[in-house]
C-alpha cells in the first residue's frame, strides 16, 4: 500500500473476572460506554471473563503503566463513568495490574503493485477497531481474492495475474470502504469533543439506534458487511444528523437551537467528507465495472 498509517488512539485492555451475565446488562452482547474523552468497550470472552478496552485518543498523553499513571487514569477518569455493577470489578482488574495496550491506526487503501506479493487485511488497509470490522474486511479480502484468481491455471503469466490483481482491488473496494468509513465516522462521533453540537450528534446516534427496526438493522448490516452499499451508509449517517436537528427543534425551534442544528449538520459534513476523500470517492461510489471501463483501480 502507498498509504501511511495514521495513529488515532490506543486500546488499553483489562480482564474482569466473573460471569458475563453478572457483570454486563446483557451477558451475550458487547457494550460501548460513551465516555469522556472516548468510548470504553466491555464484551465477554469466556464464561467467566469480560474484556474491557479503554480507548485513549492520540490527543491524550499515554499514561505510563510502570509509573502508576495508567492505574490512576482508569480509577479516576474511567471507573466513575461505567455502570455501577461494573465498577468494583474494574477496580479489582486495575489492582491486579495486568494492563495490555495496542495502538489503533487508520490507513486508507492505496493499491500498489509489487511483483510476487499482495497485501490483504490490515497490512493493506486499516480502520479504527471500535466496531471490530478488521476481521470482516480481511475475510472479505480473502474470499474476493480467491474468486478473482480461481480462473487462472497458474501464476506464471505476470500480465494475466496482474490483471486479476487489479480486478481484486476493484471488487474489494465497496464492502471494505463502507466498513472503514462507518468505523472511523462512529469513532469521531463517539469521542467527546467539548462541542455542544457534537455532543448532540453523539446522543442522537444513540437515540437513533434505540428506535430499533430499520434504524438499527441498517447500521448493523453496514457494520457487519452484509450491506456494502456506501449510499446507504451516507443516508444513515445524515439521517442521524437530521434526527439530531429534529430533537433540538422540540418543543420550540428557538434561534439558538436552529444555530446549534446548523452546527450539527456542519459537524457531520466535517466528519464524513474527509474520511470519504481519504478512502477515495471514485473507489467508494463508482461500481467495479465502471472503474474497469475508466481504467481506475
PDB file of C-alpha atoms in Angstrom:
ATOM      1  CA  UNK A   1       0.000   0.000   0.000  1.00  0.00           C
ATOM      2  CA  UNK A   2       1.203   3.525  -0.781  1.00  0.00           C
ATOM      3  CA  UNK A   3      -0.630   4.974   2.229  1.00  0.00           C
ATOM      4  CA  UNK A   4       0.932   5.788   5.602  1.00  0.00           C
ATOM      5  CA  UNK A   5      -0.727   4.573   8.841  1.00  0.00           C
ATOM      6  CA  UNK A   6      -2.101   7.396  10.972  1.00  0.00           C
ATOM      7  CA  UNK A   7      -2.258   6.911  14.761  1.00  0.00           C
ATOM      8  CA  UNK A   8      -5.728   7.557  16.194  1.00  0.00           C
ATOM      9  CA  UNK A   9      -5.645   6.158  19.715  1.00  0.00           C
ATOM     10  CA  UNK A  10      -4.578   3.263  21.950  1.00  0.00           C
ATOM     11  CA  UNK A  11      -6.682   0.486  23.420  1.00  0.00           C
ATOM     12  CA  UNK A  12      -5.718  -0.441  26.972  1.00  0.00           C
ATOM     13  CA  UNK A  13      -7.085  -3.857  27.860  1.00  0.00           C
ATOM     14  CA  UNK A  14      -8.049  -5.374  31.196  1.00  0.00           C
ATOM     15  CA  UNK A  15      -9.710  -8.682  32.100  1.00  0.00           C
ATOM     16  CA  UNK A  16     -12.641  -8.598  34.534  1.00  0.00           C
ATOM     17  CA  UNK A  17     -13.247 -11.886  36.345  1.00  0.00           C
ATOM     18  CA  UNK A  18     -16.817 -13.060  36.700  1.00  0.00           C
ATOM     19  CA  UNK A  19     -19.734 -14.428  34.720  1.00  0.00           C
ATOM     20  CA  UNK A  20     -20.684 -12.035  31.891  1.00  0.00           C
ATOM     21  CA  UNK A  21     -24.356 -12.388  32.867  1.00  0.00           C
ATOM     22  CA  UNK A  22     -23.480 -10.971  36.304  1.00  0.00           C
ATOM     23  CA  UNK A  23     -21.206  -8.198  35.083  1.00  0.00           C
ATOM     24  CA  UNK A  24     -22.943  -6.928  31.953  1.00  0.00           C
ATOM     25  CA  UNK A  25     -26.509  -5.719  31.343  1.00  0.00           C
ATOM     26  CA  UNK A  26     -26.675  -8.367  28.595  1.00  0.00           C
ATOM     27  CA  UNK A  27     -24.125 -11.137  29.103  1.00  0.00           C
ATOM     28  CA  UNK A  28     -24.080 -12.262  25.460  1.00  0.00           C
ATOM     29  CA  UNK A  29     -23.533  -8.822  23.931  1.00  0.00           C
ATOM     30  CA  UNK A  30     -20.741  -6.304  23.653  1.00  0.00           C
ATOM     31  CA  UNK A  31     -21.281  -2.908  25.298  1.00  0.00           C
ATOM     32  CA  UNK A  32     -19.987   0.540  24.359  1.00  0.00           C
ATOM     33  CA  UNK A  33     -19.815   3.216  27.057  1.00  0.00           C
ATOM     34  CA  UNK A  34     -19.896   6.716  25.563  1.00  0.00           C
ATOM     35  CA  UNK A  35     -17.263   8.033  27.916  1.00  0.00           C
ATOM     36  CA  UNK A  36     -15.100  11.106  28.177  1.00  0.00           C
ATOM     37  CA  UNK A  37     -12.776  11.539  26.329  1.00  0.00           C
ATOM     38  CA  UNK A  38     -13.591   8.458  24.208  1.00  0.00           C
ATOM     39  CA  UNK A  39     -15.505   5.158  24.252  1.00  0.00           C
ATOM     40  CA  UNK A  40     -14.942   2.257  26.645  1.00  0.00           C
ATOM     41  CA  UNK A  41     -15.798  -1.271  25.485  1.00  0.00           C
ATOM     42  CA  UNK A  42     -16.880  -4.319  27.500  1.00  0.00           C
ATOM     43  CA  UNK A  43     -17.521  -7.715  25.951  1.00  0.00           C
ATOM     44  CA  UNK A  44     -17.493 -11.364  27.084  1.00  0.00           C
ATOM     45  CA  UNK A  45     -14.549 -13.546  26.045  1.00  0.00           C
ATOM     46  CA  UNK A  46     -15.421 -16.668  28.039  1.00  0.00           C
ATOM     47  CA  UNK A  47     -17.993 -17.953  30.506  1.00  0.00           C
ATOM     48  CA  UNK A  48     -16.015 -16.352  33.353  1.00  0.00           C
ATOM     49  CA  UNK A  49     -14.264 -13.344  31.819  1.00  0.00           C
ATOM     50  CA  UNK A  50     -15.150  -9.964  30.348  1.00  0.00           C
ATOM     51  CA  UNK A  51     -12.636  -7.855  28.470  1.00  0.00           C
ATOM     52  CA  UNK A  52     -12.548  -4.097  28.999  1.00  0.00           C
ATOM     53  CA  UNK A  53     -10.934  -1.897  26.359  1.00  0.00           C
ATOM     54  CA  UNK A  54     -10.285   1.696  27.404  1.00  0.00           C
ATOM     55  CA  UNK A  55      -9.720   3.936  24.391  1.00  0.00           C
ATOM     56  CA  UNK A  56      -7.093   6.638  24.924  1.00  0.00           C
ATOM     57  CA  UNK A  57      -7.168   9.082  21.995  1.00  0.00           C
ATOM     58  CA  UNK A  58      -3.971  10.396  20.439  1.00  0.00           C
ATOM     59  CA  UNK A  59      -4.784  13.849  21.850  1.00  0.00           C
ATOM     60  CA  UNK A  60      -4.214  12.438  25.362  1.00  0.00           C
ATOM     61  CA  UNK A  61      -0.682  11.624  26.521  1.00  0.00           C
ATOM     62  CA  UNK A  62      -0.396   7.865  27.010  1.00  0.00           C
ATOM     63  CA  UNK A  63      -0.204   7.217  30.783  1.00  0.00           C
ATOM     64  CA  UNK A  64       2.740   5.145  31.986  1.00  0.00           C
ATOM     65  CA  UNK A  65       1.944   1.729  33.455  1.00  0.00           C
ATOM     66  CA  UNK A  66       5.289   1.491  35.246  1.00  0.00           C
ATOM     67  CA  UNK A  67       4.835   4.854  36.997  1.00  0.00           C
ATOM     68  CA  UNK A  68       1.279   4.046  38.092  1.00  0.00           C
ATOM     69  CA  UNK A  69      -0.201   6.698  35.797  1.00  0.00           C
ATOM     70  CA  UNK A  70      -2.347   4.193  33.923  1.00  0.00           C
ATOM     71  CA  UNK A  71      -3.941   2.823  37.099  1.00  0.00           C
ATOM     72  CA  UNK A  72      -4.635   6.363  38.287  1.00  0.00           C
ATOM     73  CA  UNK A  73      -6.130   7.319  34.910  1.00  0.00           C
ATOM     74  CA  UNK A  74      -8.525   4.362  34.855  1.00  0.00           C
ATOM     75  CA  UNK A  75      -9.509   4.685  38.535  1.00  0.00           C
ATOM     76  CA  UNK A  76     -10.087   8.440  38.474  1.00  0.00           C
ATOM     77  CA  UNK A  77     -11.234   9.049  34.914  1.00  0.00           C
ATOM     78  CA  UNK A  78     -12.913   5.845  33.692  1.00  0.00           C
ATOM     79  CA  UNK A  79     -14.364   3.988  36.698  1.00  0.00           C
ATOM     80  CA  UNK A  80     -16.851   6.780  37.628  1.00  0.00           C
ATOM     81  CA  UNK A  81     -18.254   6.684  34.072  1.00  0.00           C
ATOM     82  CA  UNK A  82     -19.054   2.965  33.831  1.00  0.00           C
ATOM     83  CA  UNK A  83     -22.231   1.314  35.175  1.00  0.00           C
ATOM     84  CA  UNK A  84     -22.148   0.748  38.927  1.00  0.00           C
ATOM     85  CA  UNK A  85     -22.351  -3.035  38.598  1.00  0.00           C
ATOM     86  CA  UNK A  86     -19.015  -2.981  36.738  1.00  0.00           C
ATOM     87  CA  UNK A  87     -17.112  -0.555  38.926  1.00  0.00           C
ATOM     88  CA  UNK A  88     -15.887  -2.917  41.667  1.00  0.00           C
ATOM     89  CA  UNK A  89     -14.809  -5.495  39.071  1.00  0.00           C
ATOM     90  CA  UNK A  90     -12.947  -2.855  37.062  1.00  0.00           C
ATOM     91  CA  UNK A  91     -11.206  -1.586  40.207  1.00  0.00           C
ATOM     92  CA  UNK A  92     -10.128  -5.171  41.018  1.00  0.00           C
ATOM     93  CA  UNK A  93      -8.748  -5.592  37.480  1.00  0.00           C
ATOM     94  CA  UNK A  94      -6.766  -2.345  37.848  1.00  0.00           C
ATOM     95  CA  UNK A  95      -5.375  -3.535  41.178  1.00  0.00           C
ATOM     96  CA  UNK A  96      -4.218  -6.759  39.501  1.00  0.00           C
ATOM     97  CA  UNK A  97      -2.202  -4.524  37.166  1.00  0.00           C
ATOM     98  CA  UNK A  98      -2.410  -6.738  34.084  1.00  0.00           C
ATOM     99  CA  UNK A  99      -2.600  -3.924  31.531  1.00  0.00           C
ATOM    100  CA  UNK A 100      -2.202  -4.687  27.839  1.00  0.00           C
ATOM    101  CA  UNK A 101      -2.110  -1.950  25.220  1.00  0.00           C
ATOM    102  CA  UNK A 102      -2.196  -1.756  21.445  1.00  0.00           C
ATOM    103  CA  UNK A 103      -2.036   1.197  19.026  1.00  0.00           C
ATOM    104  CA  UNK A 104      -5.086   1.916  16.870  1.00  0.00           C
ATOM    105  CA  UNK A 105      -4.285   3.269  13.431  1.00  0.00           C
ATOM    106  CA  UNK A 106      -6.135   4.089  10.243  1.00  0.00           C
ATOM    107  CA  UNK A 107      -4.744   3.612   6.747  1.00  0.00           C
ATOM    108  CA  UNK A 108      -6.626   4.205   3.517  1.00  0.00           C
ATOM    109  CA  UNK A 109      -6.380   1.579   0.780  1.00  0.00           C
ATOM    110  CA  UNK A 110      -3.929   2.809  -1.865  1.00  0.00           C
ATOM    111  CA  UNK A 111      -3.326  -0.060  -4.311  1.00  0.00           C
ATOM    112  CA  UNK A 112       0.284  -0.578  -5.381  1.00  0.00           C
ATOM    113  CA  UNK A 113       1.615  -3.459  -7.454  1.00  0.00           C
ATOM    114  CA  UNK A 114       4.521  -5.429  -6.005  1.00  0.00           C
ATOM    115  CA  UNK A 115       5.610  -8.342  -8.241  1.00  0.00           C
ATOM    116  CA  UNK A 116       5.026 -11.661  -6.493  1.00  0.00           C
ATOM    117  CA  UNK A 117       3.178 -10.233  -3.498  1.00  0.00           C
ATOM    118  CA  UNK A 118      -0.242  -8.951  -2.475  1.00  0.00           C
ATOM    119  CA  UNK A 119      -1.319  -7.307   0.765  1.00  0.00           C
ATOM    120  CA  UNK A 120      -4.595  -8.271   2.426  1.00  0.00           C
ATOM    121  CA  UNK A 121      -6.421  -7.218   5.576  1.00  0.00           C
ATOM    122  CA  UNK A 122      -4.756  -4.741   7.956  1.00  0.00           C
ATOM    123  CA  UNK A 123      -1.449  -4.946   6.079  1.00  0.00           C
ATOM    124  CA  UNK A 124      -3.208  -3.173   3.206  1.00  0.00           C
ATOM    125  CA  UNK A 125      -5.939  -1.131   4.822  1.00  0.00           C
ATOM    126  CA  UNK A 126      -6.833  -0.219   8.422  1.00  0.00           C
ATOM    127  CA  UNK A 127      -9.781   1.353  10.184  1.00  0.00           C
ATOM    128  CA  UNK A 128     -10.405   2.144  13.856  1.00  0.00           C
ATOM    129  CA  UNK A 129     -11.205  -1.164  15.635  1.00  0.00           C
ATOM    130  CA  UNK A 130     -14.107   0.306  17.629  1.00  0.00           C
ATOM    131  CA  UNK A 131     -16.612  -1.652  15.522  1.00  0.00           C
ATOM    132  CA  UNK A 132     -14.490  -4.811  15.152  1.00  0.00           C
ATOM    133  CA  UNK A 133     -14.595  -4.550  11.348  1.00  0.00           C
ATOM    134  CA  UNK A 134     -10.996  -5.620  10.690  1.00  0.00           C
ATOM    135  CA  UNK A 135     -11.654  -9.373  10.562  1.00  0.00           C
ATOM    136  CA  UNK A 136     -14.724  -8.860   8.369  1.00  0.00           C
ATOM    137  CA  UNK A 137     -12.637  -6.874   5.869  1.00  0.00           C
ATOM    138  CA  UNK A 138      -9.788  -9.411   5.976  1.00  0.00           C
ATOM    139  CA  UNK A 139     -12.096 -12.401   5.347  1.00  0.00           C
ATOM    140  CA  UNK A 140     -13.856 -10.485   2.566  1.00  0.00           C
ATOM    141  CA  UNK A 141     -10.443  -9.739   1.006  1.00  0.00           C
ATOM    142  CA  UNK A 142      -9.544 -13.445   1.078  1.00  0.00           C
ATOM    143  CA  UNK A 143     -12.865 -14.526  -0.468  1.00  0.00           C
ATOM    144  CA  UNK A 144     -12.692 -11.836  -3.164  1.00  0.00           C
ATOM    145  CA  UNK A 145      -9.029 -12.555  -3.961  1.00  0.00           C
ATOM    146  CA  UNK A 146      -9.724 -16.288  -4.261  1.00  0.00           C
ATOM    147  CA  UNK A 147     -12.650 -15.715  -6.630  1.00  0.00           C
ATOM    148  CA  UNK A 148     -10.558 -13.398  -8.811  1.00  0.00           C
ATOM    149  CA  UNK A 149      -7.640 -15.859  -9.089  1.00  0.00           C
ATOM    150  CA  UNK A 150      -9.652 -19.082  -9.465  1.00  0.00           C
ATOM    151  CA  UNK A 151      -9.988 -18.862 -13.302  1.00  0.00           C
ATOM    152  CA  UNK A 152      -6.176 -18.822 -13.689  1.00  0.00           C
ATOM    153  CA  UNK A 153      -4.485 -22.231 -14.194  1.00  0.00           C
ATOM    154  CA  UNK A 154      -1.288 -20.906 -12.596  1.00  0.00           C
ATOM    155  CA  UNK A 155       0.518 -17.635 -11.813  1.00  0.00           C
ATOM    156  CA  UNK A 156       3.299 -17.841 -14.399  1.00  0.00           C
ATOM    157  CA  UNK A 157       1.868 -15.135 -16.666  1.00  0.00           C
ATOM    158  CA  UNK A 158       2.536 -11.783 -14.947  1.00  0.00           C
ATOM    159  CA  UNK A 159       0.188  -9.883 -17.288  1.00  0.00           C
ATOM    160  CA  UNK A 160      -2.832 -12.114 -16.593  1.00  0.00           C
ATOM    161  CA  UNK A 161      -2.017 -12.305 -12.891  1.00  0.00           C
ATOM    162  CA  UNK A 162      -1.643  -8.524 -12.717  1.00  0.00           C
ATOM    163  CA  UNK A 163      -5.000  -8.059 -14.454  1.00  0.00           C
ATOM    164  CA  UNK A 164      -6.678 -10.345 -11.908  1.00  0.00           C
ATOM    165  CA  UNK A 165      -4.996  -8.445  -9.095  1.00  0.00           C
ATOM    166  CA  UNK A 166      -6.455  -5.204 -10.468  1.00  0.00           C
ATOM    167  CA  UNK A 167      -9.869  -6.901 -10.519  1.00  0.00           C
ATOM    168  CA  UNK A 168      -9.406  -7.829  -6.871  1.00  0.00           C
ATOM    169  CA  UNK A 169      -8.635  -4.219  -5.931  1.00  0.00           C
ATOM    170  CA  UNK A 170     -11.734  -3.042  -7.784  1.00  0.00           C
ATOM    171  CA  UNK A 171     -14.125  -5.620  -6.298  1.00  0.00           C
ATOM    172  CA  UNK A 172     -12.915  -5.487  -2.671  1.00  0.00           C
ATOM    173  CA  UNK A 173     -13.457  -1.750  -2.509  1.00  0.00           C
ATOM    174  CA  UNK A 174     -17.127  -1.172  -1.718  1.00  0.00           C
ATOM    175  CA  UNK A 175     -17.604  -3.569   1.234  1.00  0.00           C
ATOM    176  CA  UNK A 176     -14.202  -2.680   2.713  1.00  0.00           C
ATOM    177  CA  UNK A 177     -14.516   1.082   2.365  1.00  0.00           C
ATOM    178  CA  UNK A 178     -18.093   1.069   3.655  1.00  0.00           C
ATOM    179  CA  UNK A 179     -16.943  -0.679   6.857  1.00  0.00           C
ATOM    180  CA  UNK A 180     -13.880   1.595   7.091  1.00  0.00           C
ATOM    181  CA  UNK A 181     -15.848   4.789   6.690  1.00  0.00           C
ATOM    182  CA  UNK A 182     -18.529   3.826   9.187  1.00  0.00           C
ATOM    183  CA  UNK A 183     -15.970   2.673  11.775  1.00  0.00           C
ATOM    184  CA  UNK A 184     -13.929   5.872  11.525  1.00  0.00           C
ATOM    185  CA  UNK A 185     -17.021   8.098  11.454  1.00  0.00           C
ATOM    186  CA  UNK A 186     -18.551   6.384  14.509  1.00  0.00           C
ATOM    187  CA  UNK A 187     -15.298   6.778  16.415  1.00  0.00           C
ATOM    188  CA  UNK A 188     -15.265  10.502  15.593  1.00  0.00           C
ATOM    189  CA  UNK A 189     -18.897  10.841  16.729  1.00  0.00           C
ATOM    190  CA  UNK A 190     -18.443   8.775  19.906  1.00  0.00           C
ATOM    191  CA  UNK A 191     -15.415  10.738  21.121  1.00  0.00           C
ATOM    192  CA  UNK A 192     -16.197  13.592  23.477  1.00  0.00           C
ATOM    193  CA  UNK A 193     -15.197  16.870  21.829  1.00  0.00           C
ATOM    194  CA  UNK A 194     -16.384  19.565  24.222  1.00  0.00           C
ATOM    195  CA  UNK A 195     -18.505  20.941  21.363  1.00  0.00           C
ATOM    196  CA  UNK A 196     -22.170  21.013  22.440  1.00  0.00           C
ATOM    197  CA  UNK A 197     -23.313  20.441  18.835  1.00  0.00           C
ATOM    198  CA  UNK A 198     -21.194  17.300  18.538  1.00  0.00           C
ATOM    199  CA  UNK A 199     -22.447  16.121  21.920  1.00  0.00           C
ATOM    200  CA  UNK A 200     -25.964  16.406  20.462  1.00  0.00           C
ATOM    201  CA  UNK A 201     -24.800  14.367  17.449  1.00  0.00           C
ATOM    202  CA  UNK A 202     -23.353  11.751  19.798  1.00  0.00           C
ATOM    203  CA  UNK A 203     -26.623  11.478  21.739  1.00  0.00           C
ATOM    204  CA  UNK A 204     -28.660  11.497  18.514  1.00  0.00           C
ATOM    205  CA  UNK A 205     -26.685   8.493  17.247  1.00  0.00           C
ATOM    206  CA  UNK A 206     -27.510   6.577  20.415  1.00  0.00           C
ATOM    207  CA  UNK A 207     -31.199   7.533  20.314  1.00  0.00           C
ATOM    208  CA  UNK A 208     -31.412   6.749  16.577  1.00  0.00           C
ATOM    209  CA  UNK A 209     -30.237   3.170  17.174  1.00  0.00           C
ATOM    210  CA  UNK A 210     -32.658   2.859  20.106  1.00  0.00           C
ATOM    211  CA  UNK A 211     -35.550   3.404  17.680  1.00  0.00           C
ATOM    212  CA  UNK A 212     -34.991  -0.182  16.517  1.00  0.00           C
ATOM    213  CA  UNK A 213     -36.386  -1.657  13.321  1.00  0.00           C
ATOM    214  CA  UNK A 214     -34.718  -0.371  10.170  1.00  0.00           C
ATOM    215  CA  UNK A 215     -33.000   2.378  12.155  1.00  0.00           C
ATOM    216  CA  UNK A 216     -30.933  -0.303  13.906  1.00  0.00           C
ATOM    217  CA  UNK A 217     -30.900  -3.033  11.235  1.00  0.00           C
ATOM    218  CA  UNK A 218     -29.488  -0.729   8.577  1.00  0.00           C
ATOM    219  CA  UNK A 219     -26.395   0.422  10.516  1.00  0.00           C
ATOM    220  CA  UNK A 220     -25.782  -3.110  11.871  1.00  0.00           C
ATOM    221  CA  UNK A 221     -25.926  -4.522   8.325  1.00  0.00           C
ATOM    222  CA  UNK A 222     -23.369  -1.918   7.247  1.00  0.00           C
ATOM    223  CA  UNK A 223     -21.085  -2.652  10.216  1.00  0.00           C
ATOM    224  CA  UNK A 224     -21.202  -6.406   9.639  1.00  0.00           C
ATOM    225  CA  UNK A 225     -20.512  -6.174   5.912  1.00  0.00           C
ATOM    226  CA  UNK A 226     -23.938  -7.577   4.964  1.00  0.00           C
ATOM    227  CA  UNK A 227     -24.792  -4.300   3.230  1.00  0.00           C
ATOM    228  CA  UNK A 228     -21.794  -2.973   1.266  1.00  0.00           C
ATOM    229  CA  UNK A 229     -23.670  -0.066  -0.326  1.00  0.00           C
ATOM    230  CA  UNK A 230     -21.907   3.220   0.567  1.00  0.00           C
ATOM    231  CA  UNK A 231     -25.006   5.218  -0.397  1.00  0.00           C
ATOM    232  CA  UNK A 232     -26.892   3.510   2.443  1.00  0.00           C
ATOM    233  CA  UNK A 233     -24.033   4.460   4.758  1.00  0.00           C
ATOM    234  CA  UNK A 234     -24.221   8.132   3.791  1.00  0.00           C
ATOM    235  CA  UNK A 235     -28.016   8.011   4.034  1.00  0.00           C
ATOM    236  CA  UNK A 236     -27.965   6.646   7.604  1.00  0.00           C
ATOM    237  CA  UNK A 237     -25.172   8.978   8.695  1.00  0.00           C
ATOM    238  CA  UNK A 238     -27.023  12.099   7.616  1.00  0.00           C
ATOM    239  CA  UNK A 239     -30.319  10.650   8.888  1.00  0.00           C
ATOM    240  CA  UNK A 240     -28.696  10.623  12.333  1.00  0.00           C
ATOM    241  CA  UNK A 241     -27.651  14.262  11.865  1.00  0.00           C
ATOM    242  CA  UNK A 242     -31.162  15.295  10.725  1.00  0.00           C
ATOM    243  CA  UNK A 243     -32.647  13.279  13.611  1.00  0.00           C
ATOM    244  CA  UNK A 244     -30.387  15.231  15.977  1.00  0.00           C
ATOM    245  CA  UNK A 245     -31.554  18.518  14.484  1.00  0.00           C
ATOM    246  CA  UNK A 246     -35.174  17.417  14.856  1.00  0.00           C
ATOM    247  CA  UNK A 247     -34.606  16.628  18.549  1.00  0.00           C
ATOM    248  CA  UNK A 248     -33.383  20.194  19.056  1.00  0.00           C
ATOM    249  CA  UNK A 249     -36.476  21.696  17.420  1.00  0.00           C
ATOM    250  CA  UNK A 250     -38.778  20.173  20.057  1.00  0.00           C
ATOM    251  CA  UNK A 251     -40.730  21.721  21.670  1.00  0.00           C
ATOM    252  CA  UNK A 252     -39.853  25.085  20.095  1.00  0.00           C
ATOM    253  CA  UNK A 253     -37.250  25.974  17.405  1.00  0.00           C
ATOM    254  CA  UNK A 254     -35.557  28.960  19.030  1.00  0.00           C
ATOM    255  CA  UNK A 255     -32.791  30.853  17.157  1.00  0.00           C
ATOM    256  CA  UNK A 256     -30.191  29.279  19.452  1.00  0.00           C
ATOM    257  CA  UNK A 257     -31.464  25.781  18.687  1.00  0.00           C
ATOM    258  CA  UNK A 258     -31.615  26.476  14.956  1.00  0.00           C
ATOM    259  CA  UNK A 259     -27.998  27.674  15.091  1.00  0.00           C
ATOM    260  CA  UNK A 260     -26.950  24.557  17.000  1.00  0.00           C
ATOM    261  CA  UNK A 261     -28.832  22.409  14.453  1.00  0.00           C
ATOM    262  CA  UNK A 262     -26.828  24.024  11.665  1.00  0.00           C
ATOM    263  CA  UNK A 263     -23.659  23.242  13.567  1.00  0.00           C
ATOM    264  CA  UNK A 264     -24.698  19.581  13.829  1.00  0.00           C
ATOM    265  CA  UNK A 265     -25.084  19.343  10.045  1.00  0.00           C
ATOM    266  CA  UNK A 266     -21.789  21.176   9.511  1.00  0.00           C
ATOM    267  CA  UNK A 267     -20.068  18.900  12.016  1.00  0.00           C
ATOM    268  CA  UNK A 268     -21.444  15.798  10.282  1.00  0.00           C
ATOM    269  CA  UNK A 269     -20.002  17.059   6.984  1.00  0.00           C
ATOM    270  CA  UNK A 270     -16.626  17.735   8.631  1.00  0.00           C
ATOM    271  CA  UNK A 271     -16.554  14.147   9.906  1.00  0.00           C
ATOM    272  CA  UNK A 272     -17.724  12.199   6.861  1.00  0.00           C
ATOM    273  CA  UNK A 273     -16.287  14.121   3.892  1.00  0.00           C
ATOM    274  CA  UNK A 274     -12.575  13.910   4.866  1.00  0.00           C
ATOM    275  CA  UNK A 275     -12.984  10.177   5.550  1.00  0.00           C
ATOM    276  CA  UNK A 276     -14.625   9.589   2.159  1.00  0.00           C
ATOM    277  CA  UNK A 277     -11.933  11.691   0.480  1.00  0.00           C
ATOM    278  CA  UNK A 278      -9.188   9.705   2.195  1.00  0.00           C
ATOM    279  CA  UNK A 279     -10.678   6.366   1.146  1.00  0.00           C
ATOM    280  CA  UNK A 280     -11.240   7.607  -2.411  1.00  0.00           C
ATOM    281  CA  UNK A 281     -14.525   8.966  -3.770  1.00  0.00           C
ATOM    282  CA  UNK A 282     -14.350   7.078  -7.086  1.00  0.00           C
ATOM    283  CA  UNK A 283     -13.289   3.809  -5.448  1.00  0.00           C
ATOM    284  CA  UNK A 284     -16.139   4.107  -2.961  1.00  0.00           C
ATOM    285  CA  UNK A 285     -19.049   5.230  -5.148  1.00  0.00           C
ATOM    286  CA  UNK A 286     -18.190   4.039  -8.681  1.00  0.00           C
ATOM    287  CA  UNK A 287     -19.084   0.359  -9.300  1.00  0.00           C
ATOM    288  CA  UNK A 288     -16.295  -2.032 -10.311  1.00  0.00           C
ATOM    289  CA  UNK A 289     -17.475  -2.320 -13.943  1.00  0.00           C
ATOM    290  CA  UNK A 290     -17.337   1.453 -14.398  1.00  0.00           C
ATOM    291  CA  UNK A 291     -13.879   1.744 -12.828  1.00  0.00           C
ATOM    292  CA  UNK A 292     -12.720  -1.077 -15.145  1.00  0.00           C
ATOM    293  CA  UNK A 293     -14.039   0.857 -18.131  1.00  0.00           C
ATOM    294  CA  UNK A 294     -12.343   4.053 -16.941  1.00  0.00           C
ATOM    295  CA  UNK A 295      -9.087   2.254 -16.119  1.00  0.00           C
ATOM    296  CA  UNK A 296      -9.323   3.157 -12.413  1.00  0.00           C
ATOM    297  CA  UNK A 297      -8.160   0.624  -9.830  1.00  0.00           C
TER     298      UNK A 297
END
